[in-house]
Every structure is written in C-alpha cells, then in structure tokens.
Amino acid sequence: MSEFNPQSPRPEQSPFRTPKQYAVYERILRLLGDTVATYWRDACDIANNHDFRTKCNLVFHLLREIDGYIRELAYPVSDKSKKDDDTECQRADHEASIDEVAKVLGLYNDPVIKEWKKVREFYKYAHRASLQTIRSFDEGSWNTYERVIEVLLHRIESRYSDFEKTIDLLVNKKHPTAADLTILGTRVPHSPVSLSRFFNKLQHPEWITGLRKKGYFNPPQAEQGVEYAWFPLWPASDYLVRMSPKAPDVVAEIYQSMDTNHPRVFIDMMRAATSMAPDLAANMLVNSHVLEKLTQLKFPENEVSGGIVHLIKGKQIDAALQIMKKVFALRKGEEYGLRQTESVLGTEVWHYQKALKSSTDALQTEYCDAAISFLLELLEYVCDLQGRKSPDDASSFWLPAMETNAQNLYSTGFEVVILHTLLNTYESELNRSPDRLAEFIGVLETKEFNVFERILLHLLVEHGESELGLVTKHLLSEENLNNRDLVHEYSRLLRRYFPQLTQDNQARVISYIESGSWNEKDSQDEYSEKRKKSWQRDKLSIIRDTLRAEQAELLRRLEAELGETDESAEFAHYFKSWVGPESPLTIEQLRAMPFDELHEYLIKWKGAAPSEWAPSEEGLGRELQKLFAERPEFYSKEAMRFAQLDPTYVRAFFAGIKDGRKKNPKIDWQCLLQLCEWVIRQPRGESRANDDLLERNPHWGWTRQAIGEVLVDGLLEKSNPLIPVHRTRVWEIATKLIEDPDPSAARETASTDLLTLSINSVRGYAFEAIMRYMERVIITEESLVQEHSPELRLSYIPEVDKFLKYFSANDQSLMNRYQLGFWFPSLLNVNMKWATKIRESLFAEVSDNVALREAAWEGYSTHYLPNQELARLLRPNYLWAVDHYSPPTDETQYLRTDPYANLGNHLAYMYLIGSMKLNDELLRDFYAKSTDAVNGHVWENTAKQASGKDGESHYNRVKEFWQFRFDETRKDAQIHYKEIRAFGWMSRIEPLDPIWFLSHLQLVLDLTPDIELEHFVAKKLAELSSEYPRETLLCIEKMIFRSQFAVWNIDDEAHVVFANALASGDAEVAQHAKEAINRLIARGDEKFRDLL
C-alpha cells in the first residue's frame, strides 16, 4: 500500500522515512494548517535525508515550534505573565501549560503526558549552550516526539468543534482589535476546514486591513507536476469576493498585488470584478500577475464570462479583449482528427463554448467589429496551428458544412466552436445591417486559408441577393469551382444563383464544367477520363433545372453511363452510417398482406448484393419473425408452405413460433414437426460464396439450431402434447440434430467458453432437447402409475439409456462432453446406478484424453453445487481435480468460470452440507495451492450459499469455516487481503448472530483498510446500533477513519450509528461518539454537526 496520498503533491525524494511520519504530516496539514505541517515536513526531511552536523539543533528547533503552537492553541486561558527567558520559570510554565492543555484534551491521566513533559528537555538541543562540541542527533528523543505528536493530534481532532467556538466569537465582532487578530492566529486551527468556516461566516469588511497585515491574503501557488496538478484550497479569496461590493478599492488592490498561478484566484477575481466599477475592475484584472501566470483553467464558464461581460458593458473593451485572448488561447492538439486543437489552459470544449458565446454576444452588441476581428484572428491562428501550407486548412474535415447539416454531427472541436461563433456573429450583424455584406466580404477576401473563402461563400448564399455582383464574381472564379475544400459552399451558391446569372456568365460556368476539373488535366491514367466525367456529372446535376438542351443531353448521357450522383458529391468529406439489416417491408405492411400474397412475395423477392446498403433477406426475416410471433397457431398450420423458401425465412419462422408461444403456447405440432423433418432431410450445404452474414443465412445450419430451440421450448411446456403424442418423431429429430457438424472440432478447440458455444450451436440445443425429452418422458410415465422408483424410471427411457451409454464412452466432442457434465446431476436423479456407470466413462480416471475429461468436469462444476450423493459419488474426481487444476496467475481473470475457483466453491459447500470435515485432505490440498483472489471468491460464494434457503442450517458451519480460515489468514493480512475483506458478505446472511458478527467484524477491520459490500455492512451496523451501540460504533469508526478522507458512501448509516450511540445512555459510548463526530467535522464533513 502506498504511503503517499495520490491527491497530494509528491516530492521527488520523500522527506518521510515511514508511513507513520507521512500520516502525521497529513494530519497536521488537515488539522493545523500548512505552516505547522511544513515545520514537521522539514524536520522529517532533515532527520531522514541529510547529514548536517547541526541536524540536532535544526530538527528540535522545528519541533519546538510545533509544540509551542499546539500548547498555545489548546491552552484554556490567554493571560500569560511569565517570561520565557527565565529558565526555571520557563520550565514551570511549560509543565503547567501541559497540565492545563491535558485537561482540555482529556489527557490528564494519560501516560503520554509524562512523555510530553520530558520532550521539554529535548528543546535544549534547539540552541547552543556553549562553543563546545556540537551535539549529535538524538534518535530516541525523535521517536518519543513522534509518539507524543500522534496522541496530541488525535485528541485535537476529537475535540475539534470546541476550537471552532472561538471562530463564532470572532466573526461576530465588526471591528477587530489587535488581540482578536492574535487570537485568530494562535487559538484557531489554520486548517482548510477551520479557515473556511471563519471566512465563510465573516461578513464585515473592517477585518480586511488587519487580515492583510497578518498575511491571510497571500495566495497559495498551484503546483504542477508531470502527472498531477494540485490546487490548494484558499477560503480567504471567497471572503474577498463577498466584500468586493462593500470595499471594492481595497479588494481590487489586494487582488492586483497577488502573484500566483492558482486558477481559483483568477476565477474569484472575475467574480469580484462584477461588483466593482468597470474601470476599477479592468485595472485590477489587466495589471494582475494572476492573469499573466495563469496556466490552467477548468473554469465555471458563467463566472469567467461574467467578468468579461461586465467589462464590455462598462466600455472597457481593451481590457476585455486582453483577457479573452488569454482565456480562449489554443494550441495544437495531440490527437489528429479527434482534437485538431486544445485549450492552452486545459479547458473542456463545453465550458469553452459557453464562455466564448457569452463573451462575444456581449461584445457584438455594441462593438461588433471588435468581436469579429477577435474571432477572425483566433480562427486564423487555429489554421496556422494545423501546420499546413495555405490555403489548405482541413476545415472541410472538421466542419463539413457551414449551415446546419447532418454532416456536422461529429464536429465538436474548439476550432468548430470558434467558427460557429464567428458565423453567428456575422449573421446577427447582417440581420441588423444588411448593407455591411460587401465590407465583410472584402475583409474575408484578404485571408489566405480556405475556411475564410468558405465563410465568404456561405454569407453570399444566405445574404447575396443585395450583392449579385459579388455573387457573380465568386461563381465565375474557376479556382473556386475546382477547389475541393470549397465544394459544398460553392455548390450551394451555384444552385441558388445560377438562374440569376446573365446568359453569357451562365455560358462561362458551363464552359468551365465542360473543360473538366483542373485536377484531371495532367492526369493520364486509365481512370482519368471516368473521373472527369464524374466531376462533370456532379456539377451539371446541381443546375439541371436550368440547363439548356445541349447540356441537359450531356447530363443524361453521363448519368446513363455512370449512374445518378448523390449528396456525397457536394462534400469534400462525407460521413455515412447505416443501421441494418434492413427490411423492404415494415411489420405493418407484412401484417396487411394475405398469407398467399406473402408466400408469393417471399418466393420472388431477392435482396441486394451483400456489398450494398439496402434491404436484404436477413432484414426481411427479422420483421417476419415479429409477424409469426403475433399468431403462432395460425402460421404453424401453414408450416409446410415454408418448405423450398430461403433458409433465412424458415429460420425466422421457427424463431417467431418460439417467441409467440410465450403468450399463446397452442400451436399445430403435427405441421411444425413435419417442416422440421423436411429441413433435416435437406443437405446442410456449404456457406454461400461472398455472402455477408447480415444479408442472408449461409446454409441450413442456422435453421437447424432454431429447430433445436423450438423443441427445447416445447418440451419445457407442462401442458404440451409433444410427449407422448409425438414422442418418436421428437426423438428422431433430436438425434439427427446431435449429428450436426456445428460446432466443428476446430471451433471447439479455439473456444474458451464451452457454455457459450453450446447455446450458440446446433448440437448444443440438440443435446438439451434430448435431456428435456428424458425428463418429460419420465414425468409423463410416472403420472400414469402410483409406484415411482429409479428402476422403473430407467425402463421408461431405453432409447436414452442406449444413447447415453454409447455417447459417454465414444463421443470425442469437447462441447458434447461439457454438456454431459452439465446434465450429470439430472442423470443421478433418474437412477444412481445408471449415473454411476456413465460417470465411469464420462469422468474416466484412465482416459488418455485429458481435454475431454476437463470439459466434462467443468460442465459439471461450473453450474452446480453438489448434494451429499454427488459429493460421495464424485469424491475420486474431486481428488483428481485438486491435483490437476491450478489457480489462475492473472488476478484480474473472471473467476466465476475458472475451474479452480469453482472447485473451491464446491469444497466449501461440501463442508456446509456436512459432507466434509475441516481437516479433510481436499480442503488441505486446495488451500495449499490456492491464491488470495480465489480464496476471496470462494468465501463470497460460501456466504451467498449460507444466505439461501438452507441458510439457517448452514450458519453455524459458516462461522466454523470462517474461523478455520481466519486462524490462518490473520497471520499475514497483506497476503490474505482479499479473503479477509470478503467477510463483508456475511452481512447478507439471515438470520445473523449479531454478537459473533460484530466481534469478528472488528477483528477484520483491524487487519484490512476496507471490506467487501461496505454499504451493506454499514447498513447492517445501522440496524444493530440501537441494541449494540458500543460494538457498532467501534466498527463504523474503523470503517470511516481508514483514510484521511471524510466518509461519503456510508454517511447515512454512520449518522444512524452515531445518533444511537449518543442516545444509548452509556456516557463512555456517547463521549466516544462525540469524539468521532468531531473528527469528521475536522475533515470537513458537515453532515454530522447536527448531532452535537
């Protein structure tokens, strides 16, 4: 476990030698503030990492400062008349003050007080006594102080709300005195929590001057590392923001003098600026070092843009623009195509967009030219960042269309935000002043990059009616016509204004098109002529409605040769998606068709080629499946009409019938089985060449699987007529399906999940159909007789007996073996002797094919837990499994399907049901090889089993089993961490022995920093807290104080436990609860304050 908090700055060389030293540092920082924490940090650094000859003097001088601060903080009175320069008096004052502080902290009779008083003797090392030999470092004194400081910090934390009473007294004073400021500096913990409380409650600006002199407005610096950025809390800034309406000049002066890179300070400056006169705010912001040093800004967009808007409304335009240039600066992104650019300050796109819009909206209202100039400059810089040679800027990639268009769906980058903002600014101004179009066009024409020409063309499309001369100029530009990046905007302009051109100008455009694209003039390859014709077709199709006869004929010939153009031709980059497979008819259309018409349609209709995004047989089949499910009885009677149809439709028929039986189980099995037999007689066939699986079924194999699913579904139905009416036919169909080649041996060998393979293959469903057949026959036969016995059961199913005996001894399929293992408990329920014989071949110890044996074993062990008969019958196999399998080496592996983990589940359960003793060699050998991850999983599963229907009978054995393992795991909690923390699953067991649970939970929490099912454990503690306040308090306290962070996910339950402890009537328990609540308040968790 790391000794460092990853959320705190981590130095290159740690000043702390032990986790305990670092924990003390974190605690001082949290309770007393950065200054005292720095004393401790430097003392540790010097003691641990440096060989200064004066180490003893330096370290104990720092410790003396810490000790003095703590005594002054906790001392009950403020009047001190003794002089520190009198040695005897100093010693007397020191010991007396310790006694007084000990009373305040509840330590008066604690042995640590004697050690604390002895610490005073160490302070003689802080200063020289003479010019004799320099003192050597006293390691023992150092260790003593470590013990003392730990206890003192704990007691301060446990009394934290008492120190905050001083805050409440101070904040009510409107005019602070020098004594008040001294009390604030010495009698109030300077932790983030206490200072936040002080500054949040302080409402008087009269405190500002005194606080400034004392350095409370010296801001912290943000610390930026390679993998972290740390921004210390600074509650004083929020007080300044609140005081800015009352004392704007002083607040502005303070902020302006600050020299920090902390982004929160900048945000607070922007908040404060909105309460100041605009000129004062502008002077503060522009001349501040904070803006200059700003490196990160995960800003709340309303606060930042609010300050900018305030400046703009106050006519402080230069200042607003200067801040905008800093806040909205960009740099080249690292992920080409996903993020062309990124914010220099690390701002997210969403926040950037909202802030930019708010700022430019305010700016354009009265200073439109300034807004446009700013955005043009920013966009031009974005283009430069692309690193391309002008005019290329890839803008057609990051924003395919200037207008609202579906092609812009994935356009979300910073450059897109800027471009949209600029376009909206132009639109707003042109709506107000249409006559400015020529002016804007003139400026855009001076820009080099394509994006500006695209903006120009877009503006002409939307507003060009009043400037037809400019429209004509840019339509007649042969460069625009041939520039691929301008194709979309030029096409829109051409479509809209070509009819308004003079005949001569129309002829010029036509001549450009007829001459072909510039890009093909020098091309001589075999496809160049086709590309030229395609380009001509695309351009002519834009103006097809206004073409003269000659050009219209040319377009007709081109389309006859090449096909018609589509929308993609008008985009430099075009994105297209497709959801499929697609049906040529909707379910409503299919429902409206008479069956004869539907049958004829299915015979004649052919789907598109697999490479085309168009309706297909598979798409139609999925709609047919829904149709057949609506009326399964009707369509089952027409089953043989589906013979000779495409396998895709036949599979959809069986799947639809199966789905429909959920609501209407009555179908015509006679006709349905007839179609099943017909399908099985067909040659299975090979996969159709070049077919896409999303278009149609490749062969009859998928239909055969659907038949298997229908049979299983029918055999599971209690009131079905399959057995005995159609017994022979069902058996023949199922045994034919079990011969299917799916899955192949190669597919079985490659599979790591035979269960998934079995439910996605023909033989998998065929085997289940045979097992369901066996069960249904036995149920049917036994319903006809009064006597039930294993011998009679076997006589009912001779065909199954013969099949399984041969199958278990001779079949070489891994998946079939897996299925046999899966169904083995069912065979045992039929007949013990029969199952025993099958076991001999299924789990054969002499088998030389280990893979077959593994498949059978894993099929059994993954899905079932043994009863006593299985435990006894398969004990030799359990011995083999313990010896054969090994735990997974990868602790991230999914354990629910791991054979070793499941073996552990079986062995633990065998103990729960009384089939095994704790000293059994199976348990001994299993745990000798097992890993912590597997053991944790086994305990989780064991606790779950004890929570089931047999929970009460298993509970005592669960406790014994836990004690058996805990006696071992507690010896080394680090090695057995996962198994120990799995104790949390005990909270789900009902009924629960509360005394045993609480006592063992305390032991577990002493060993591990967290626990499984933490929320459920806390919930159980809350339920038990009224009856067991002491025990539950101790447990919840260990849970919530396992780290330096406040409780969050179990706070409601902790609140209940604390409340019941306070109301318990036990003074000791109530005091303990108060101290725990104080510790939470010291960590900033205000939710518990109401309990005090």
CSV table of C-alpha atoms in Angstrom, one decimal, residues 823-1010:
chain,number,residue,atom,x,y,z
A,823,TRP,CA,-26.5,-32.7,-17.1
A,824,PHE,CA,-24.8,-35.3,-14.9
A,825,PRO,CA,-26.8,-34.3,-11.7
A,826,SER,CA,-30.0,-34.9,-13.7
A,827,LEU,CA,-28.8,-38.4,-14.6
A,828,LEU,CA,-28.2,-39.0,-11.0
A,829,ASN,CA,-31.7,-38.0,-10.1
A,830,VAL,CA,-33.0,-40.6,-12.6
A,831,ASN,CA,-31.1,-43.6,-11.4
A,832,MET,CA,-28.0,-43.7,-9.1
A,833,LYS,CA,-26.6,-47.0,-10.6
A,834,TRP,CA,-27.1,-45.7,-14.2
A,835,ALA,CA,-25.4,-42.5,-13.4
A,836,THR,CA,-22.5,-44.3,-11.7
A,837,LYS,CA,-21.9,-46.3,-14.9
A,838,ILE,CA,-22.0,-43.2,-17.0
A,839,ARG,CA,-19.6,-41.5,-14.6
A,840,GLU,CA,-17.0,-44.2,-15.1
A,841,SER,CA,-16.7,-43.3,-18.8
A,842,LEU,CA,-17.5,-39.6,-18.5
A,843,PHE,CA,-15.0,-38.7,-15.8
A,844,ALA,CA,-12.8,-41.7,-16.6
A,845,GLU,CA,-9.6,-41.7,-14.5
A,846,VAL,CA,-7.9,-43.9,-17.1
A,847,SER,CA,-8.8,-41.7,-20.0
A,848,ASP,CA,-5.7,-40.5,-22.0
A,849,ASN,CA,-7.6,-37.6,-23.4
A,850,VAL,CA,-7.3,-35.0,-20.6
A,851,ALA,CA,-9.2,-32.3,-22.6
A,852,LEU,CA,-12.3,-34.5,-22.8
A,853,ARG,CA,-12.2,-35.1,-19.0
A,854,GLU,CA,-11.6,-31.4,-18.3
A,855,ALA,CA,-14.6,-30.5,-20.5
A,856,ALA,CA,-16.9,-32.9,-18.7
A,857,TRP,CA,-15.7,-31.8,-15.2
A,858,GLU,CA,-16.0,-28.1,-16.0
A,859,GLY,CA,-19.5,-28.6,-17.4
A,860,TYR,CA,-20.5,-30.1,-14.0
A,861,SER,CA,-18.5,-27.9,-11.6
A,862,THR,CA,-19.3,-24.6,-13.2
A,863,HIS,CA,-23.0,-24.7,-12.9
A,864,TYR,CA,-23.9,-26.9,-9.9
A,865,LEU,CA,-23.0,-27.3,-6.3
A,866,PRO,CA,-23.0,-30.9,-5.0
A,867,ASN,CA,-25.5,-32.6,-2.8
A,868,GLN,CA,-24.3,-35.3,-0.4
A,869,GLU,CA,-24.8,-38.1,-3.1
A,870,LEU,CA,-22.8,-36.2,-5.6
A,871,ALA,CA,-20.1,-35.4,-3.0
A,872,ARG,CA,-19.8,-39.1,-2.2
A,873,LEU,CA,-20.0,-40.4,-5.7
A,874,LEU,CA,-17.6,-38.0,-7.2
A,875,ARG,CA,-15.0,-37.8,-4.4
A,876,PRO,CA,-12.3,-39.5,-6.5
A,877,ASN,CA,-13.0,-36.9,-9.2
A,878,TYR,CA,-12.6,-34.1,-6.6
A,879,LEU,CA,-9.3,-35.6,-5.6
A,880,TRP,CA,-8.2,-35.6,-9.2
A,881,ALA,CA,-9.4,-32.0,-9.7
A,882,VAL,CA,-7.5,-30.7,-6.7
A,883,ASP,CA,-4.3,-32.3,-8.0
A,884,HIS,CA,-4.9,-31.5,-11.7
A,885,TYR,CA,-6.0,-27.8,-11.7
A,886,SER,CA,-4.1,-24.8,-10.5
A,887,PRO,CA,-5.3,-21.3,-9.6
A,888,PRO,CA,-5.1,-18.6,-12.2
A,889,THR,CA,-2.0,-16.5,-12.2
A,890,ASP,CA,-3.8,-13.4,-13.5
A,891,GLU,CA,-5.7,-11.9,-10.6
A,892,THR,CA,-7.9,-9.9,-13.0
A,893,GLN,CA,-9.3,-13.1,-14.5
A,894,TYR,CA,-13.0,-13.7,-14.3
A,895,LEU,CA,-13.3,-16.3,-11.6
A,896,ARG,CA,-16.9,-17.4,-12.0
A,897,THR,CA,-15.9,-19.7,-14.8
A,898,ASP,CA,-12.4,-20.6,-13.6
A,899,PRO,CA,-12.3,-24.4,-12.8
A,900,TYR,CA,-10.0,-23.9,-9.7
A,901,ALA,CA,-12.2,-21.2,-8.2
A,902,ASN,CA,-15.4,-23.4,-8.8
A,903,LEU,CA,-13.6,-26.3,-7.2
A,904,GLY,CA,-13.1,-24.2,-4.1
A,905,ASN,CA,-16.8,-23.3,-4.2
A,906,HIS,CA,-17.7,-27.0,-4.3
A,907,LEU,CA,-15.4,-28.0,-1.4
A,908,ALA,CA,-16.6,-25.2,0.8
A,909,TYR,CA,-20.2,-26.1,0.1
A,910,MET,CA,-19.5,-29.7,0.8
A,911,TYR,CA,-18.4,-28.7,4.3
A,912,LEU,CA,-21.5,-26.6,4.7
A,913,ILE,CA,-23.8,-29.6,4.0
A,914,GLY,CA,-21.8,-31.9,6.3
A,915,SER,CA,-20.1,-33.9,3.6
A,916,MET,CA,-16.6,-33.0,4.7
A,917,LYS,CA,-14.7,-32.1,7.8
A,918,LEU,CA,-12.3,-29.2,8.2
A,919,ASN,CA,-9.3,-31.5,8.3
A,920,ASP,CA,-10.2,-33.2,5.1
A,921,GLU,CA,-7.3,-33.6,2.7
A,922,LEU,CA,-9.4,-32.0,-0.1
A,923,LEU,CA,-9.5,-28.7,1.8
A,924,ARG,CA,-5.9,-29.0,3.0
A,925,ASP,CA,-4.5,-29.6,-0.5
A,926,PHE,CA,-6.8,-27.0,-2.1
A,927,TYR,CA,-5.7,-24.2,0.2
A,928,ALA,CA,-2.1,-25.2,-0.1
A,929,LYS,CA,-2.2,-24.3,-3.8
A,930,SER,CA,-4.8,-21.5,-3.8
A,931,THR,CA,-4.4,-17.8,-4.2
A,932,ASP,CA,-5.9,-14.9,-2.3
A,933,ALA,CA,-8.1,-13.8,-5.2
A,934,VAL,CA,-9.5,-17.4,-5.5
A,935,ASN,CA,-10.0,-17.6,-1.7
A,936,GLY,CA,-11.9,-14.3,-1.6
A,937,HIS,CA,-14.1,-15.5,-4.4
A,938,VAL,CA,-14.7,-18.8,-2.5
A,939,TRP,CA,-15.7,-17.0,0.6
A,940,GLU,CA,-18.1,-14.7,-1.3
A,941,ASN,CA,-19.8,-17.7,-2.8
A,942,THR,CA,-19.9,-19.6,0.5
A,943,ALA,CA,-21.6,-16.6,2.3
A,944,LYS,CA,-24.1,-16.4,-0.6
A,945,GLN,CA,-25.0,-20.1,-0.2
A,946,ALA,CA,-25.5,-19.6,3.5
A,947,SER,CA,-27.9,-16.8,2.7
A,948,GLY,CA,-30.1,-19.1,0.6
A,949,LYS,CA,-33.0,-21.4,1.6
A,950,ASP,CA,-30.8,-23.6,3.8
A,951,GLY,CA,-29.1,-20.6,5.4
A,952,GLU,CA,-30.3,-21.3,9.0
A,953,SER,CA,-28.9,-24.9,8.9
A,954,HIS,CA,-25.7,-23.8,7.4
A,955,TYR,CA,-25.0,-20.7,9.6
A,956,ASN,CA,-23.1,-22.4,12.4
A,957,ARG,CA,-20.9,-24.3,9.9
A,958,VAL,CA,-20.3,-21.0,8.1
A,959,LYS,CA,-19.0,-19.5,11.3
A,960,GLU,CA,-16.8,-22.5,11.9
A,961,PHE,CA,-15.5,-22.4,8.4
A,962,TRP,CA,-14.7,-18.6,8.7
A,963,GLN,CA,-12.8,-19.3,12.0
A,964,PHE,CA,-10.9,-22.1,10.3
A,965,ARG,CA,-9.7,-19.8,7.6
A,966,PHE,CA,-9.3,-16.7,9.8
A,967,ASP,CA,-6.9,-18.5,12.1
A,968,GLU,CA,-4.6,-18.8,9.0
A,969,THR,CA,-5.3,-15.6,7.2
A,970,ARG,CA,-4.8,-13.3,10.2
A,971,LYS,CA,-1.2,-14.4,10.4
A,972,ASP,CA,-0.4,-12.3,7.3
A,973,ALA,CA,-3.2,-10.0,6.4
A,974,GLN,CA,-1.3,-8.5,3.5
A,975,ILE,CA,-1.1,-11.8,1.7
A,976,HIS,CA,-4.7,-12.7,2.5
A,977,TYR,CA,-6.2,-9.3,2.0
A,978,LYS,CA,-9.0,-10.3,-0.5
A,979,GLU,CA,-10.1,-13.3,1.6
A,980,ILE,CA,-10.3,-11.2,4.8
A,981,ARG,CA,-12.2,-8.4,3.2
A,982,ALA,CA,-14.7,-10.9,1.8
A,983,PHE,CA,-16.1,-11.1,5.3
A,984,GLY,CA,-18.4,-8.3,4.3
A,985,TRP,CA,-20.6,-10.9,2.6
A,986,MET,CA,-21.5,-12.1,6.0
A,987,SER,CA,-23.7,-9.0,6.3
A,988,ARG,CA,-26.1,-10.5,3.8
A,989,ILE,CA,-26.8,-13.7,5.8
A,990,GLU,CA,-30.1,-14.1,7.6
A,991,PRO,CA,-30.5,-15.0,10.4
A,992,LEU,CA,-27.4,-13.3,11.7
A,993,ASP,CA,-25.7,-13.8,15.0
A,994,PRO,CA,-25.1,-10.2,15.9
A,995,ILE,CA,-22.6,-10.7,18.7
A,996,TRP,CA,-20.4,-13.0,16.6
A,997,PHE,CA,-20.7,-10.8,13.6
A,998,LEU,CA,-19.8,-7.6,15.3
A,999,SER,CA,-16.8,-9.1,17.2
A,1000,HIS,CA,-15.4,-10.7,14.1
A,1001,LEU,CA,-16.0,-7.5,12.0
A,1002,GLN,CA,-13.9,-5.6,14.5
A,1003,LEU,CA,-11.1,-8.1,14.1
A,1004,VAL,CA,-11.4,-7.9,10.3
A,1005,LEU,CA,-11.4,-4.1,10.2
A,1006,ASP,CA,-8.2,-4.1,12.3
A,1007,LEU,CA,-6.5,-6.0,9.6
A,1008,THR,CA,-7.8,-4.5,6.3
A,1009,PRO,CA,-8.4,-0.9,5.3
A,1010,ASP,CA,-11.7,-1.8,3.5
